[in-house]
Amino acid sequence: MADRWRVEVDRGVCIGSGMCAGTAPDGFRLDSARQSHPAAPEADAAENVLAAAESCPVEAITLTLADSGEAVFPPEE
């Protein structure tokens, strides 16, 4: 079975660059205030969702394994 990720956006950090929605349009949406939010709270692990998290200029996106809560991005130091 493929990994499932819990996808979260810290709306207090999000600056509305739209990089995530551009990189993973199926994974992120911008609301009327240009704040990002995940299209769904959990998603199948996908390269474009990881790329979207990595491309966020303010690192507002966190990905964790849905079953264990283990960090996917940003990686734990």
Tab-separated table of N, CA, C and O in Angstrom:
chain	number	residue	atom	x	y	z
A	1	MET	N	0.843	-1.192	0.000
A	1	MET	CA	0.000	0.000	0.000
A	1	MET	C	0.885	1.251	0.000
A	1	MET	O	1.876	1.309	0.711
A	2	ALA	N	0.525	2.225	-0.790
A	2	ALA	CA	1.299	3.466	-0.880
A	2	ALA	C	1.124	4.299	0.389
A	2	ALA	O	0.093	4.224	1.054
A	3	ASP	N	2.152	5.074	0.705
A	3	ASP	CA	2.069	5.972	1.852
A	3	ASP	C	0.976	7.011	1.638
A	3	ASP	O	0.714	7.439	0.520
A	4	ARG	N	0.361	7.399	2.756
A	4	ARG	CA	-0.573	8.532	2.764
A	4	ARG	C	0.079	9.630	3.587
A	4	ARG	O	0.693	9.358	4.607
A	5	TRP	N	-0.057	10.854	3.125
A	5	TRP	CA	0.514	11.994	3.824
A	5	TRP	C	-0.586	12.867	4.384
A	5	TRP	O	-1.623	13.062	3.742
A	6	ARG	N	-0.346	13.410	5.574
A	6	ARG	CA	-1.178	14.480	6.110
A	6	ARG	C	-0.538	15.777	5.616
A	6	ARG	O	0.658	15.982	5.786
A	7	VAL	N	-1.338	16.604	4.973
A	7	VAL	CA	-0.845	17.832	4.360
A	7	VAL	C	-1.394	19.020	5.152
A	7	VAL	O	-2.605	19.121	5.342
A	8	GLU	N	-0.491	19.890	5.619
A	8	GLU	CA	-0.923	21.053	6.382
A	8	GLU	C	-0.223	22.301	5.865
A	8	GLU	O	0.926	22.236	5.434
A	9	VAL	N	-0.948	23.408	5.901
A	9	VAL	CA	-0.387	24.710	5.539
A	9	VAL	C	-0.558	25.621	6.747
A	9	VAL	O	-1.667	25.775	7.262
A	10	ASP	N	0.536	26.211	7.191
A	10	ASP	CA	0.486	27.180	8.283
A	10	ASP	C	0.063	28.514	7.677
A	10	ASP	O	0.868	29.223	7.062
A	11	ARG	N	-1.217	28.834	7.849
A	11	ARG	CA	-1.767	30.033	7.208
A	11	ARG	C	-1.214	31.314	7.833
A	11	ARG	O	-1.301	32.379	7.239
A	12	GLY	N	-0.613	31.229	9.010
A	12	GLY	CA	0.033	32.380	9.615
A	12	GLY	C	1.379	32.683	8.965
A	12	GLY	O	1.912	33.780	9.109
A	13	VAL	N	1.922	31.697	8.256
A	13	VAL	CA	3.215	31.836	7.594
A	13	VAL	C	3.040	32.053	6.085
A	13	VAL	O	3.806	32.764	5.455
A	14	CYS	N	1.997	31.458	5.519
A	14	CYS	CA	1.748	31.515	4.067
A	14	CYS	C	1.688	32.968	3.584
A	14	CYS	O	1.003	33.802	4.177
A	15	ILE	N	2.427	33.245	2.494
A	15	ILE	CA	2.418	34.593	1.912
A	15	ILE	C	1.644	34.621	0.584
A	15	ILE	O	1.618	35.637	-0.094
A	16	GLY	N	1.032	33.514	0.209
A	16	GLY	CA	0.204	33.491	-0.988
A	16	GLY	C	0.978	33.586	-2.286
A	16	GLY	O	0.482	34.138	-3.270
A	17	SER	N	2.185	33.031	-2.314
A	17	SER	CA	2.985	33.088	-3.548
A	17	SER	C	2.349	32.274	-4.668
A	17	SER	O	2.569	32.547	-5.838
A	18	GLY	N	1.590	31.247	-4.315
A	18	GLY	CA	0.946	30.404	-5.313
A	18	GLY	C	1.850	29.331	-5.887
A	18	GLY	O	1.439	28.581	-6.761
A	19	MET	N	3.089	29.240	-5.393
A	19	MET	CA	4.027	28.226	-5.898
A	19	MET	C	3.456	26.821	-5.722
A	19	MET	O	3.582	25.986	-6.607
A	20	CYS	N	2.820	26.568	-4.587
A	20	CYS	CA	2.296	25.225	-4.318
A	20	CYS	C	1.177	24.864	-5.293
A	20	CYS	O	1.162	23.768	-5.851
A	21	ALA	N	0.257	25.801	-5.505
A	21	ALA	CA	-0.860	25.541	-6.412
A	21	ALA	C	-0.373	25.397	-7.850
A	21	ALA	O	-0.936	24.626	-8.626
A	22	GLY	N	0.695	26.112	-8.196
A	22	GLY	CA	1.263	25.986	-9.534
A	22	GLY	C	1.981	24.668	-9.735
A	22	GLY	O	1.924	24.076	-10.811
A	23	THR	N	2.645	24.193	-8.671
A	23	THR	CA	3.421	22.959	-8.744
A	23	THR	C	2.527	21.725	-8.612
A	23	THR	O	2.743	20.723	-9.284
A	24	ALA	N	1.539	21.803	-7.738
A	24	ALA	CA	0.633	20.669	-7.486
A	24	ALA	C	-0.810	21.176	-7.464
A	24	ALA	O	-1.436	21.268	-6.413
A	25	PRO	N	-1.365	21.515	-8.633
A	25	PRO	CA	-2.713	22.084	-8.673
A	25	PRO	C	-3.791	21.143	-8.129
A	25	PRO	O	-4.839	21.598	-7.690
A	26	ASP	N	-3.507	19.843	-8.141
A	26	ASP	CA	-4.456	18.889	-7.571
A	26	ASP	C	-4.322	18.803	-6.051
A	26	ASP	O	-5.184	18.244	-5.389
A	27	GLY	N	-3.259	19.375	-5.496
A	27	GLY	CA	-3.005	19.246	-4.066
A	27	GLY	C	-3.269	20.488	-3.243
A	27	GLY	O	-3.494	20.396	-2.036
A	28	PHE	N	-3.247	21.665	-3.887
A	28	PHE	CA	-3.377	22.923	-3.142
A	28	PHE	C	-4.302	23.888	-3.864
A	28	PHE	O	-4.374	23.897	-5.087
A	29	ARG	N	-4.998	24.685	-3.069
A	29	ARG	CA	-5.878	25.725	-3.595
A	29	ARG	C	-5.545	27.036	-2.888
A	29	ARG	O	-5.172	27.034	-1.723
A	30	LEU	N	-5.719	28.152	-3.599
A	30	LEU	CA	-5.613	29.471	-2.976
A	30	LEU	C	-7.030	29.998	-2.781
A	30	LEU	O	-7.857	29.912	-3.685
A	31	ASP	N	-7.299	30.522	-1.575
A	31	ASP	CA	-8.621	31.086	-1.319
A	31	ASP	C	-8.664	32.541	-1.782
A	31	ASP	O	-7.705	33.052	-2.370
A	32	SER	N	-9.758	33.216	-1.511
A	32	SER	CA	-9.930	34.587	-1.997
A	32	SER	C	-8.901	35.549	-1.405
A	32	SER	O	-8.621	36.596	-1.982
A	33	ALA	N	-8.322	35.194	-0.254
A	33	ALA	CA	-7.276	36.010	0.364
A	33	ALA	C	-5.879	35.580	-0.093
A	33	ALA	O	-4.884	36.025	0.466
A	34	ARG	N	-5.826	34.699	-1.092
A	34	ARG	CA	-4.577	34.135	-1.624
A	34	ARG	C	-3.812	33.333	-0.573
A	34	ARG	O	-2.595	33.244	-0.622
A	35	GLN	N	-4.533	32.763	0.373
A	35	GLN	CA	-3.921	31.870	1.344
A	35	GLN	C	-4.083	30.446	0.811
A	35	GLN	O	-5.159	30.068	0.340
A	36	SER	N	-3.005	29.678	0.922
A	36	SER	CA	-3.029	28.307	0.439
A	36	SER	C	-3.697	27.399	1.456
A	36	SER	O	-3.639	27.626	2.661
A	37	HIS	N	-4.348	26.372	0.952
A	37	HIS	CA	-4.817	25.293	1.807
A	37	HIS	C	-4.807	24.008	0.991
A	37	HIS	O	-4.928	24.041	-0.232
A	38	PRO	N	-4.601	22.873	1.698
A	38	PRO	CA	-4.581	21.605	0.960
A	38	PRO	C	-5.952	21.305	0.366
A	38	PRO	O	-6.977	21.633	0.969
A	39	ALA	N	-5.961	20.703	-0.807
A	39	ALA	CA	-7.221	20.297	-1.432
A	39	ALA	C	-7.912	19.239	-0.583
A	39	ALA	O	-9.135	19.152	-0.570
A	40	ALA	N	-7.116	18.450	0.142
A	40	ALA	CA	-7.642	17.442	1.062
A	40	ALA	C	-6.652	17.329	2.219
A	40	ALA	O	-5.453	17.531	2.024
A	41	PRO	N	-7.144	17.015	3.442
A	41	PRO	CA	-6.226	16.936	4.585
A	41	PRO	C	-5.236	15.776	4.491
A	41	PRO	O	-4.166	15.820	5.089
A	42	GLU	N	-5.592	14.755	3.721
A	42	GLU	CA	-4.680	13.641	3.487
A	42	GLU	C	-4.634	13.364	1.993
A	42	GLU	O	-5.623	13.547	1.291
A	43	ALA	N	-3.462	12.921	1.542
A	43	ALA	CA	-3.283	12.637	0.116
A	43	ALA	C	-2.321	11.480	-0.047
A	43	ALA	O	-1.497	11.225	0.834
A	44	ASP	N	-2.428	10.797	-1.171
A	44	ASP	CA	-1.428	9.787	-1.494
A	44	ASP	C	-0.088	10.486	-1.670
A	44	ASP	O	-0.028	11.601	-2.191
A	45	ALA	N	0.970	9.844	-1.198
A	45	ALA	CA	2.315	10.384	-1.382
A	45	ALA	C	2.524	10.622	-2.874
A	45	ALA	O	2.257	9.748	-3.696
A	46	ALA	N	2.984	11.823	-3.229
A	46	ALA	CA	3.170	12.163	-4.643
A	46	ALA	C	4.327	13.136	-4.771
A	46	ALA	O	4.484	14.034	-3.949
A	47	GLU	N	5.124	12.933	-5.827
A	47	GLU	CA	6.286	13.786	-6.067
A	47	GLU	C	5.907	15.260	-6.193
A	47	GLU	O	6.617	16.130	-5.708
A	48	ASN	N	4.769	15.546	-6.872
A	48	ASN	CA	4.424	16.955	-7.072
A	48	ASN	C	4.019	17.629	-5.762
A	48	ASN	O	4.267	18.822	-5.581
A	49	VAL	N	3.424	16.891	-4.831
A	49	VAL	CA	3.064	17.470	-3.532
A	49	VAL	C	4.342	17.751	-2.730
A	49	VAL	O	4.472	18.814	-2.113
A	50	LEU	N	5.295	16.834	-2.775
A	50	LEU	CA	6.577	17.060	-2.108
A	50	LEU	C	7.299	18.251	-2.753
A	50	LEU	O	7.830	19.124	-2.053
A	51	ALA	N	7.292	18.318	-4.073
A	51	ALA	CA	7.933	19.436	-4.776
A	51	ALA	C	7.272	20.757	-4.394
A	51	ALA	O	7.954	21.777	-4.233
A	52	ALA	N	5.958	20.753	-4.218
A	52	ALA	CA	5.247	21.969	-3.817
A	52	ALA	C	5.698	22.407	-2.426
A	52	ALA	O	5.946	23.589	-2.191
A	53	ALA	N	5.826	21.464	-1.503
A	53	ALA	CA	6.281	21.795	-0.149
A	53	ALA	C	7.701	22.350	-0.196
A	53	ALA	O	8.013	23.351	0.455
A	54	GLU	N	8.543	21.717	-1.002
A	54	GLU	CA	9.938	22.157	-1.113
A	54	GLU	C	10.050	23.526	-1.775
A	54	GLU	O	10.981	24.282	-1.481
A	55	SER	N	9.117	23.869	-2.650
A	55	SER	CA	9.195	25.136	-3.377
A	55	SER	C	8.588	26.299	-2.607
A	55	SER	O	8.758	27.452	-3.008
A	56	CYS	N	7.906	26.033	-1.515
A	56	CYS	CA	7.290	27.118	-0.743
A	56	CYS	C	8.385	28.045	-0.216
A	56	CYS	O	9.277	27.606	0.511
A	57	PRO	N	8.321	29.349	-0.583
A	57	PRO	CA	9.402	30.257	-0.200
A	57	PRO	C	9.483	30.523	1.308
A	57	PRO	O	10.512	30.969	1.793
A	58	VAL	N	8.402	30.245	2.032
A	58	VAL	CA	8.413	30.501	3.483
A	58	VAL	C	8.237	29.216	4.298
A	58	VAL	O	8.011	29.261	5.499
A	59	GLU	N	8.350	28.061	3.627
A	59	GLU	CA	8.229	26.750	4.288
A	59	GLU	C	6.978	26.647	5.147
A	59	GLU	O	7.012	26.211	6.291
A	60	ALA	N	5.832	27.049	4.570
A	60	ALA	CA	4.560	27.001	5.287
A	60	ALA	C	3.898	25.626	5.223
A	60	ALA	O	2.945	25.369	5.949
A	61	ILE	N	4.408	24.743	4.362
A	61	ILE	CA	3.774	23.439	4.145
A	61	ILE	C	4.528	22.359	4.904
A	61	ILE	O	5.752	22.269	4.812
A	62	THR	N	3.783	21.553	5.662
A	62	THR	CA	4.379	20.388	6.307
A	62	THR	C	3.657	19.131	5.821
A	62	THR	O	2.446	19.128	5.615
A	63	LEU	N	4.447	18.090	5.630
A	63	LEU	CA	3.940	16.778	5.237
A	63	LEU	C	4.364	15.780	6.298
A	63	LEU	O	5.532	15.742	6.679
A	64	THR	N	3.421	14.984	6.770
A	64	THR	CA	3.734	13.912	7.720
A	64	THR	C	3.050	12.635	7.243
A	64	THR	O	2.039	12.692	6.531
A	65	LEU	N	3.610	11.497	7.645
A	65	LEU	CA	2.966	10.235	7.316
A	65	LEU	C	1.652	10.163	8.082
A	65	LEU	O	1.608	10.394	9.297
A	66	ALA	N	0.567	9.873	7.383
A	66	ALA	CA	-0.759	9.885	7.985
A	66	ALA	C	-0.894	8.844	9.093
A	66	ALA	O	-1.571	9.090	10.093
A	67	ASP	N	-0.244	7.696	8.939
A	67	ASP	CA	-0.428	6.636	9.930
A	67	ASP	C	0.446	6.807	11.171
A	67	ASP	O	0.034	6.469	12.271
A	68	SER	N	1.641	7.389	11.029
A	68	SER	CA	2.567	7.465	12.162
A	68	SER	C	2.873	8.881	12.625
A	68	SER	O	3.384	9.079	13.720
A	69	GLY	N	2.564	9.882	11.780
A	69	GLY	CA	2.903	11.252	12.124
A	69	GLY	C	4.368	11.599	11.896
A	69	GLY	O	4.807	12.688	12.202
A	70	GLU	N	5.119	10.652	11.338
A	70	GLU	CA	6.547	10.880	11.075
A	70	GLU	C	6.717	11.967	10.014
A	70	GLU	O	5.984	12.014	9.032
A	71	ALA	N	7.686	12.864	10.252
A	71	ALA	CA	7.910	13.985	9.332
A	71	ALA	C	8.401	13.489	7.980
A	71	ALA	O	9.294	12.648	7.898
A	72	VAL	N	7.786	14.011	6.908
A	72	VAL	CA	8.253	13.807	5.552
A	72	VAL	C	8.967	15.072	5.085
A	72	VAL	O	10.069	15.038	4.593
A	73	PHE	N	8.302	16.237	5.281
A	73	PHE	CA	8.890	17.538	4.960
A	73	PHE	C	8.312	18.580	5.891
A	73	PHE	O	7.110	18.593	6.114
A	74	PRO	N	9.119	19.469	6.456
A	74	PRO	CA	10.570	19.410	6.339
A	74	PRO	C	11.126	18.227	7.125
A	74	PRO	O	10.519	17.801	8.120
A	75	PRO	N	12.241	17.663	6.666
A	75	PRO	CA	12.800	16.510	7.378
A	75	PRO	C	13.276	16.914	8.772
A	75	PRO	O	13.694	18.043	8.976
A	76	GLU	N	13.156	15.996	9.702
A	76	GLU	CA	13.647	16.273	11.039
A	76	GLU	C	15.161	16.297	11.010
A	76	GLU	O	15.790	15.482	10.345
A	77	GLU	N	15.742	17.267	11.688
A	77	GLU	CA	17.209	17.408	11.718
A	77	GLU	C	17.823	16.298	12.551
A	77	GLU	O	17.302	15.891	13.536
